[in-house]
XYZ file of C-alpha atoms in Angstrom:
478
model
C -0.036 -0.152 0.058
C 2.900 2.538 0.552
C 4.002 3.926 -3.369
C 1.949 5.659 -5.283
C -0.365 2.294 -4.780
C -0.418 0.993 -1.513
C -0.752 2.734 1.388
C -1.442 1.730 6.825
C -3.074 3.330 8.563
C -4.844 2.825 11.723
C -7.838 3.732 14.442
C -8.143 2.620 18.154
C -11.062 1.769 17.279
C -10.091 0.119 14.948
C -8.659 -2.376 16.875
C -11.930 -3.176 18.318
C -13.598 -3.719 14.682
C -14.100 -6.895 13.599
C -15.456 -9.013 11.391
C -17.791 -11.570 12.633
C -15.596 -15.055 13.363
C -17.658 -17.152 9.916
C -15.993 -14.639 7.208
C -12.096 -15.957 9.785
C -12.322 -19.102 9.111
C -10.798 -21.239 6.456
C -14.423 -23.066 6.039
C -16.365 -19.700 4.768
C -13.778 -19.957 1.581
C -15.331 -19.967 -1.676
C -14.638 -22.698 -4.238
C -12.160 -22.517 -6.578
C -13.585 -21.847 -10.285
C -12.080 -23.493 -13.434
C -15.148 -22.930 -15.899
C -12.695 -21.492 -18.936
C -11.653 -23.430 -21.777
C -8.381 -25.563 -21.210
C -6.445 -22.875 -23.822
C -7.478 -20.111 -21.951
C -5.892 -21.423 -18.511
C -3.194 -22.714 -20.470
C -1.875 -18.914 -21.603
C -3.134 -18.001 -18.049
C -1.252 -20.155 -16.453
C 1.679 -20.221 -18.107
C 2.158 -16.609 -17.416
C 2.051 -16.946 -13.817
C 4.203 -19.584 -13.731
C 6.629 -17.708 -16.081
C 6.544 -14.682 -13.743
C 6.978 -17.026 -10.509
C 9.417 -18.534 -11.827
C 11.751 -15.075 -13.656
C 10.998 -12.937 -10.293
C 11.100 -15.731 -7.537
C 8.281 -14.610 -6.017
C 7.165 -17.097 -3.935
C 3.209 -17.929 -5.002
C 0.272 -15.798 -7.159
C -3.814 -16.508 -6.390
C -5.388 -14.529 -8.845
C -8.653 -14.697 -10.194
C -10.347 -14.032 -13.509
C -13.253 -12.025 -14.107
C -14.665 -12.514 -17.990
C -18.251 -11.155 -19.221
C -19.466 -10.136 -15.504
C -18.837 -13.577 -13.485
C -15.752 -15.467 -13.143
C -14.367 -17.975 -14.749
C -11.019 -18.932 -12.944
C -9.457 -19.057 -9.943
C -6.382 -20.565 -9.427
C -3.419 -20.390 -7.115
C 0.445 -21.150 -7.848
C 3.743 -21.329 -5.887
C 4.224 -22.050 -2.374
C 1.908 -19.785 0.630
C 4.784 -21.131 3.184
C 8.334 -21.290 2.515
C 8.105 -23.187 5.798
C 6.603 -26.186 6.337
C 6.428 -25.818 2.162
C 3.395 -25.552 1.997
C 1.353 -25.162 -1.542
C -0.838 -22.022 -1.791
C -4.675 -22.473 -2.452
C -7.292 -19.707 -3.954
C -9.156 -19.832 -0.934
C -6.422 -18.161 1.418
C -5.786 -14.727 1.863
C -3.351 -12.975 0.826
C -3.284 -9.069 1.832
C -3.746 -6.188 -0.485
C -3.198 -3.806 1.045
C -3.836 0.222 -0.944
C -7.075 -2.017 -2.630
C -8.411 -1.339 0.620
C -8.986 2.020 -0.233
C -11.257 2.147 -2.643
C -13.638 0.391 -0.008
C -12.864 3.201 2.536
C -14.004 6.151 -0.490
C -16.957 3.069 -1.277
C -18.180 4.137 2.366
C -17.581 7.919 2.349
C -20.459 7.988 -1.242
C -22.286 5.437 0.857
C -22.819 8.239 3.635
C -22.484 10.940 1.334
C -25.764 8.826 -0.382
C -27.223 8.779 3.290
C -27.063 12.789 3.311
C -24.169 12.695 6.075
C -21.322 14.208 4.753
C -21.042 15.602 0.300
C -17.232 14.602 -0.338
C -16.984 18.016 -0.688
C -16.852 19.301 2.792
C -14.367 20.580 3.785
C -11.832 18.799 6.254
C -12.152 20.640 9.502
C -15.985 20.033 9.189
C -15.775 17.140 10.617
C -12.015 16.770 11.921
C -10.680 19.850 12.708
C -7.497 21.165 13.915
C -5.356 19.911 10.627
C -3.092 22.060 8.532
C -5.693 23.886 6.042
C -8.228 22.086 6.903
C -10.972 24.798 5.992
C -10.041 24.641 2.890
C -9.210 20.917 1.336
C -12.426 18.077 0.877
C -12.796 15.406 1.214
C -13.617 15.218 -2.519
C -9.120 16.422 -1.473
C -8.306 14.038 0.570
C -10.037 10.670 -1.176
C -7.610 11.672 -4.993
C -4.588 12.609 -2.960
C -4.302 16.360 -4.191
C -4.938 17.015 -0.771
C -1.483 18.964 -0.500
C -1.037 15.990 3.191
C 1.974 14.058 3.164
C 2.341 10.784 2.845
C 3.530 9.011 6.100
C 4.508 5.887 4.855
C 5.619 6.447 0.687
C 9.042 3.763 1.392
C 8.866 0.209 0.303
C 10.552 -1.402 3.481
C 8.349 -1.526 7.208
C 10.427 1.077 9.091
C 11.810 0.314 13.299
C 8.373 2.421 14.373
C 6.181 0.883 12.350
C 6.339 -1.992 13.905
C 5.212 -0.838 17.437
C 1.177 -0.190 18.129
C 0.348 3.605 16.584
C -3.298 5.467 16.310
C -5.329 6.726 13.980
C -5.072 10.332 16.391
C -1.082 9.843 16.360
C -0.140 10.201 11.903
C -2.446 12.956 11.856
C -1.390 14.862 14.787
C 2.418 13.737 13.040
C 1.374 13.811 9.401
C -1.535 15.901 8.601
C -0.291 18.550 11.035
C 2.459 19.659 9.489
C 2.644 22.804 6.556
C 1.454 21.039 3.875
C 4.263 19.675 0.324
C 1.433 22.087 -1.962
C -1.600 24.141 -2.493
C -4.731 21.850 -1.893
C -5.576 20.837 -5.614
C -2.383 21.788 -7.698
C -1.306 18.825 -7.716
C -1.160 15.015 -7.161
C 0.705 13.102 -5.237
C -0.226 9.736 -3.226
C -0.364 9.947 0.474
C -1.845 7.457 2.732
C -2.324 10.534 5.287
C -5.473 11.533 2.712
C -7.305 7.764 3.814
C -6.448 7.787 7.504
C -8.458 11.185 7.233
C -11.287 10.132 5.624
C -11.189 6.079 7.938
C -11.777 8.731 10.419
C -14.021 10.232 9.807
C -15.847 7.089 8.112
C -16.102 5.969 12.088
C -16.849 9.445 13.211
C -20.179 9.533 10.713
C -20.596 6.492 10.414
C -20.986 5.742 14.458
C -19.665 2.570 13.614
C -16.144 1.513 13.750
C -15.249 1.040 10.181
C -14.633 -2.926 9.684
C -18.200 -2.635 10.440
C -19.350 -0.562 8.307
C -18.043 -1.593 4.705
C -19.022 -5.853 7.065
C -22.273 -4.501 7.002
C -22.342 -2.193 3.886
C -20.500 -3.711 1.272
C -19.194 -7.355 2.190
C -21.911 -8.635 3.275
C -24.183 -7.082 0.627
C -21.440 -8.838 -2.186
C -20.819 -12.130 0.032
C -17.246 -11.487 0.043
C -17.567 -14.233 2.932
C -13.361 -14.661 3.977
C -12.564 -10.621 3.979
C -9.760 -10.054 7.220
C -8.890 -7.133 9.530
C -4.903 -7.773 9.201
C -4.911 -4.382 11.424
C -6.189 -6.211 14.218
C -3.790 -9.510 13.917
C -1.623 -10.934 11.339
C -2.466 -13.178 8.958
C -3.402 -17.078 9.697
C -2.024 -20.746 10.026
C -4.707 -21.799 6.267
C -2.914 -18.211 4.675
C -0.585 -16.942 2.469
C 2.321 -15.857 4.604
C 4.706 -13.152 3.705
C 8.723 -12.920 3.367
C 10.826 -10.034 1.726
C 14.159 -10.203 0.094
C 17.395 -8.070 1.237
C 19.182 -7.480 -2.865
C 18.891 -11.304 -4.039
C 19.172 -13.142 -1.266
C 17.214 -15.562 -0.121
C 13.911 -15.306 0.813
C 13.096 -14.536 4.530
C 9.497 -13.981 6.840
C 8.187 -10.124 6.217
C 8.503 -8.627 9.450
C 4.465 -7.184 10.742
C 3.160 -3.871 11.138
C 2.122 -2.148 14.261
C -1.814 -2.568 14.997
C -3.042 0.896 14.612
C -0.721 1.042 10.678
C -2.935 0.074 8.020
C -6.467 1.432 8.779
C -8.913 2.701 5.889
C -6.016 3.192 4.085
C -4.654 -0.984 3.235
C -5.738 -3.550 6.372
C -7.647 -5.875 3.941
C -7.176 -9.241 3.104
C -8.041 -11.968 1.198
C -8.800 -13.888 -1.439
C -8.600 -12.728 -5.013
C -12.179 -14.481 -5.427
C -13.433 -11.377 -3.415
C -11.862 -9.293 -5.016
C -13.459 -10.502 -7.522
C -17.267 -10.332 -6.050
C -15.494 -6.746 -5.978
C -14.566 -6.285 -9.813
C -18.481 -7.542 -10.454
C -20.115 -4.801 -8.154
C -18.053 -2.047 -9.909
C -18.464 -2.902 -13.566
C -22.489 -3.271 -12.811
C -22.997 -0.397 -10.533
C -25.121 -2.544 -8.042
C -24.138 -1.408 -4.517
C -23.520 2.130 -4.518
C -26.066 4.660 -6.549
C -24.876 5.978 -10.576
C -24.424 9.212 -9.354
C -21.936 8.227 -6.370
C -19.934 5.640 -9.337
C -20.071 8.534 -11.830
C -17.392 10.202 -9.182
C -15.921 7.377 -7.693
C -14.971 6.635 -11.814
C -14.326 10.290 -13.304
C -10.539 11.148 -13.059
C -9.960 14.488 -10.621
C -8.867 17.657 -12.423
C -6.424 19.578 -10.944
C -6.929 24.022 -10.427
C -4.886 24.525 -13.489
C -6.926 22.130 -15.421
C -4.834 18.856 -15.679
C -6.455 15.792 -15.113
C -4.682 13.826 -12.260
C -5.089 10.246 -14.449
C -6.975 8.667 -10.323
C -10.937 9.261 -9.091
C -11.414 8.554 -5.275
C -9.330 5.052 -4.753
C -8.644 4.404 -8.029
C -6.511 5.336 -11.214
C -8.051 5.357 -14.001
C -7.409 5.569 -18.552
C -6.840 2.562 -20.601
C -4.905 0.172 -21.245
C -4.468 -1.865 -24.556
C -7.538 1.613 -25.878
C -9.578 -0.285 -23.715
C -11.758 1.729 -20.643
C -10.317 0.792 -16.868
C -9.977 0.792 -13.373
C -6.730 -0.289 -11.691
C -4.854 0.369 -8.201
C -1.774 -2.269 -7.050
C -1.462 -2.755 -3.274
C 1.614 -2.898 -1.094
C 2.303 -4.109 2.799
C 4.984 -6.192 4.601
C 5.042 -9.123 2.959
C 2.641 -9.069 0.095
C 1.516 -7.192 -3.260
C -1.204 -6.694 -5.627
C -2.624 -6.240 -8.495
C -5.889 -5.384 -10.033
C -7.032 -4.695 -12.745
C -10.947 -4.012 -14.757
C -12.161 -3.159 -17.881
C -16.237 -2.209 -17.140
C -16.913 -1.909 -21.020
C -15.716 -5.495 -21.365
C -17.208 -6.882 -17.946
C -14.001 -8.834 -17.010
C -11.428 -8.216 -14.808
C -7.856 -9.613 -13.716
C -6.953 -9.892 -9.552
C -3.249 -11.099 -8.883
C -2.336 -11.396 -5.421
C 1.482 -12.055 -3.931
C 3.368 -12.412 -1.124
C 6.413 -10.887 -1.770
C 7.585 -7.765 -0.673
C 8.513 -4.541 -3.112
C 7.528 -7.477 -6.379
C 6.932 -6.498 -9.042
C 5.526 -10.097 -10.235
C 1.681 -8.745 -9.477
C 1.709 -6.250 -11.675
C 3.932 -8.233 -13.981
C 0.915 -10.902 -13.988
C -1.610 -8.659 -14.533
C -0.134 -7.043 -17.736
C 0.359 -9.793 -19.303
C -3.214 -11.612 -18.364
C -4.778 -8.512 -19.598
C -3.974 -9.718 -23.464
C -4.847 -12.949 -23.383
C -7.870 -12.050 -21.805
C -10.003 -9.092 -23.863
C -9.218 -11.784 -26.319
C -6.470 -9.058 -28.400
C -4.015 -10.114 -30.857
C -1.773 -11.482 -29.454
C -0.093 -12.346 -32.874
C 0.088 -8.490 -33.491
C 2.150 -7.873 -29.984
C 4.521 -10.588 -30.966
C 5.246 -9.798 -34.178
C 5.680 -5.988 -32.730
C 8.574 -7.542 -29.885
C 9.941 -9.106 -32.497
C 10.570 -6.629 -35.115
C 10.568 -4.575 -32.237
C 14.006 -7.125 -30.355
C 14.949 -6.345 -34.110
C 15.430 -2.981 -34.228
C 17.029 -2.253 -30.675
C 19.762 -4.701 -31.592
C 20.057 -3.767 -35.398
C 20.767 -0.132 -33.804
C 23.351 -1.237 -30.806
C 25.846 -2.095 -34.235
C 24.002 1.526 -35.349
C 22.636 -0.314 -38.388
C 18.980 -0.226 -39.600
C 16.394 -1.498 -42.380
C 15.257 1.825 -43.912
C 12.098 0.227 -45.878
C 11.200 0.298 -42.246
C 10.580 3.757 -41.161
C 8.373 6.593 -43.147
C 10.811 8.721 -44.143
C 10.227 11.565 -40.178
C 11.367 8.594 -38.657
C 14.290 8.396 -41.764
C 14.912 11.380 -40.859
C 15.019 11.049 -37.065
C 17.650 9.002 -38.086
C 20.112 11.003 -38.938
C 24.066 9.934 -38.296
C 24.162 11.285 -35.190
C 21.301 9.788 -34.497
C 22.469 6.014 -35.152
C 26.225 6.745 -33.424
C 24.362 8.003 -30.275
C 22.449 4.779 -30.187
C 25.407 2.766 -30.629
C 27.487 4.103 -28.873
C 24.976 4.395 -25.485
C 23.438 0.824 -25.679
C 26.521 -1.514 -27.342
C 27.925 -1.449 -23.901
C 24.570 -2.486 -22.379
C 24.681 -5.899 -24.450
C 21.928 -8.519 -25.543
C 19.694 -7.867 -24.055
C 17.706 -10.113 -21.834
C 13.639 -9.047 -23.204
C 12.016 -7.477 -25.109
C 7.926 -7.562 -23.326
C 5.098 -5.263 -24.822
C 4.297 -3.718 -21.602
C 1.062 -1.458 -23.382
C -0.818 -1.247 -26.849
C -3.192 1.821 -27.503
C -4.660 3.960 -30.400
C -3.698 7.614 -31.339
C -2.659 9.994 -33.637
C -4.819 7.061 -36.607
C -1.966 5.061 -35.479
C -0.824 2.526 -32.760
C 1.850 3.616 -29.323
C 3.088 0.672 -27.866
C 5.383 0.535 -25.150
C 8.484 -2.063 -24.708
C 10.528 -2.867 -21.978
C 14.316 -3.465 -22.624
C 16.280 -5.438 -20.069
C 19.723 -7.075 -20.539
C 21.409 -10.082 -19.119
C 24.765 -7.484 -18.558
C 23.983 -5.268 -16.985
C 21.145 -3.842 -14.652
C 20.486 -0.859 -17.096
C 16.134 -0.720 -17.665
C 14.648 0.781 -20.423
C 11.808 1.681 -22.423
C 10.684 2.403 -25.805
C 7.609 4.472 -27.869
C 6.764 2.944 -30.995
C 4.099 4.463 -32.999
C 3.186 2.109 -36.050
C 1.540 3.717 -38.686
C -1.568 0.982 -40.532
C 0.555 0.331 -43.617
C 2.704 -0.895 -40.902
C 5.506 1.331 -40.843
C 7.338 2.357 -37.560
C 7.051 6.313 -37.577
C 8.670 6.365 -34.205
C 11.104 4.313 -32.625
C 12.316 5.902 -29.002
C 14.586 4.366 -26.286
C 13.843 6.182 -22.930
C 15.376 5.590 -18.621
C 12.560 2.989 -17.035
C 11.309 4.993 -14.499
């Protein structure tokens, strides 16, 4: 939940909040689902197994939604290393900052009940915060408030191993000077959601987890959700791991009670998160106006698009409308992608800290789940790699490019490409990460890694309808 995608926070009331016992026992887990053709299942399994092998992440649990229904759940690798325990679809994994969607939904439910407006100033409900009369609830939920993030790091610091309270977090981070004027920038901050969680508890009249259980989880038949802000996952769930550099996997430390309140406290099997995704695509839980507000990308005061709604990143993937968020807490990383127009979703839960496996699986499953032309992607990768290797030698096949792109590759450009790329050695991977349509052309992004160099690169291309390349740029990966 740390990064832009993740977060952790707490409130004393949340410690007392419990989910009914039936939601905390293995017997309530949903059964695995498999209603897809064998060839599709094989492609999904191949992607998951390869990414785990490539990254060394212990396990992954996935759920696939097509046509508004869960069609496949499966788990891969080891959920626990000692004793060795195979991962199973029924096991719960921490989902980190994906929890933020549920806090945002709680705020919208309170708005539907007439208890607040998301354009109310924060000071109306939580007095004493920096410039609380200028910061709105909408700014909290869209990360445009200016409140400083209390956990941007990708590891667990010593103070966070001890219990905390929501009030402590607010006193320490939400009473500091703002990082920027409210509404003028977008900056991911877990602190925003601590404040939002406090508002839910004040106006809802009960602990956040109880509010969610009654108004969300029970309504959507999400039977296995667990609050890891109160206690760590049990022996029948996945265990979280960390790796120092290229060393062995080790048990991840657990955050102290309270640090994940309202921003990253939830754990569940992939199946339950897929039920939430179905409610998003069907707009079945909230009022239509609430979904509109949740899914609409918030604009900054200068008109810049933040590409973030309320608890969700917005924007197309592979040319399809998508709502996405990842999550990270100590020992776990998750990825959740909903394609509302396609009635499709991809849930990926993994159990290693600061790992790219979840996002890689989600990215590679996207064309498979959406039924896109994977052969075209493969051909683009083959062509792109061949061009890259040629540029390392200062050579190109000019028949592949438009006049504009050939003009770009003048003698100076070819010399710079060769002198800077050749020392990196042979590429280890050249994978398409995304594609989209723009300006009558197909835009693609490729990730490049090397066998003998830690350097990572991005290649961006524009392909004309006749197949010629209007662009082939190489830039450092961010």
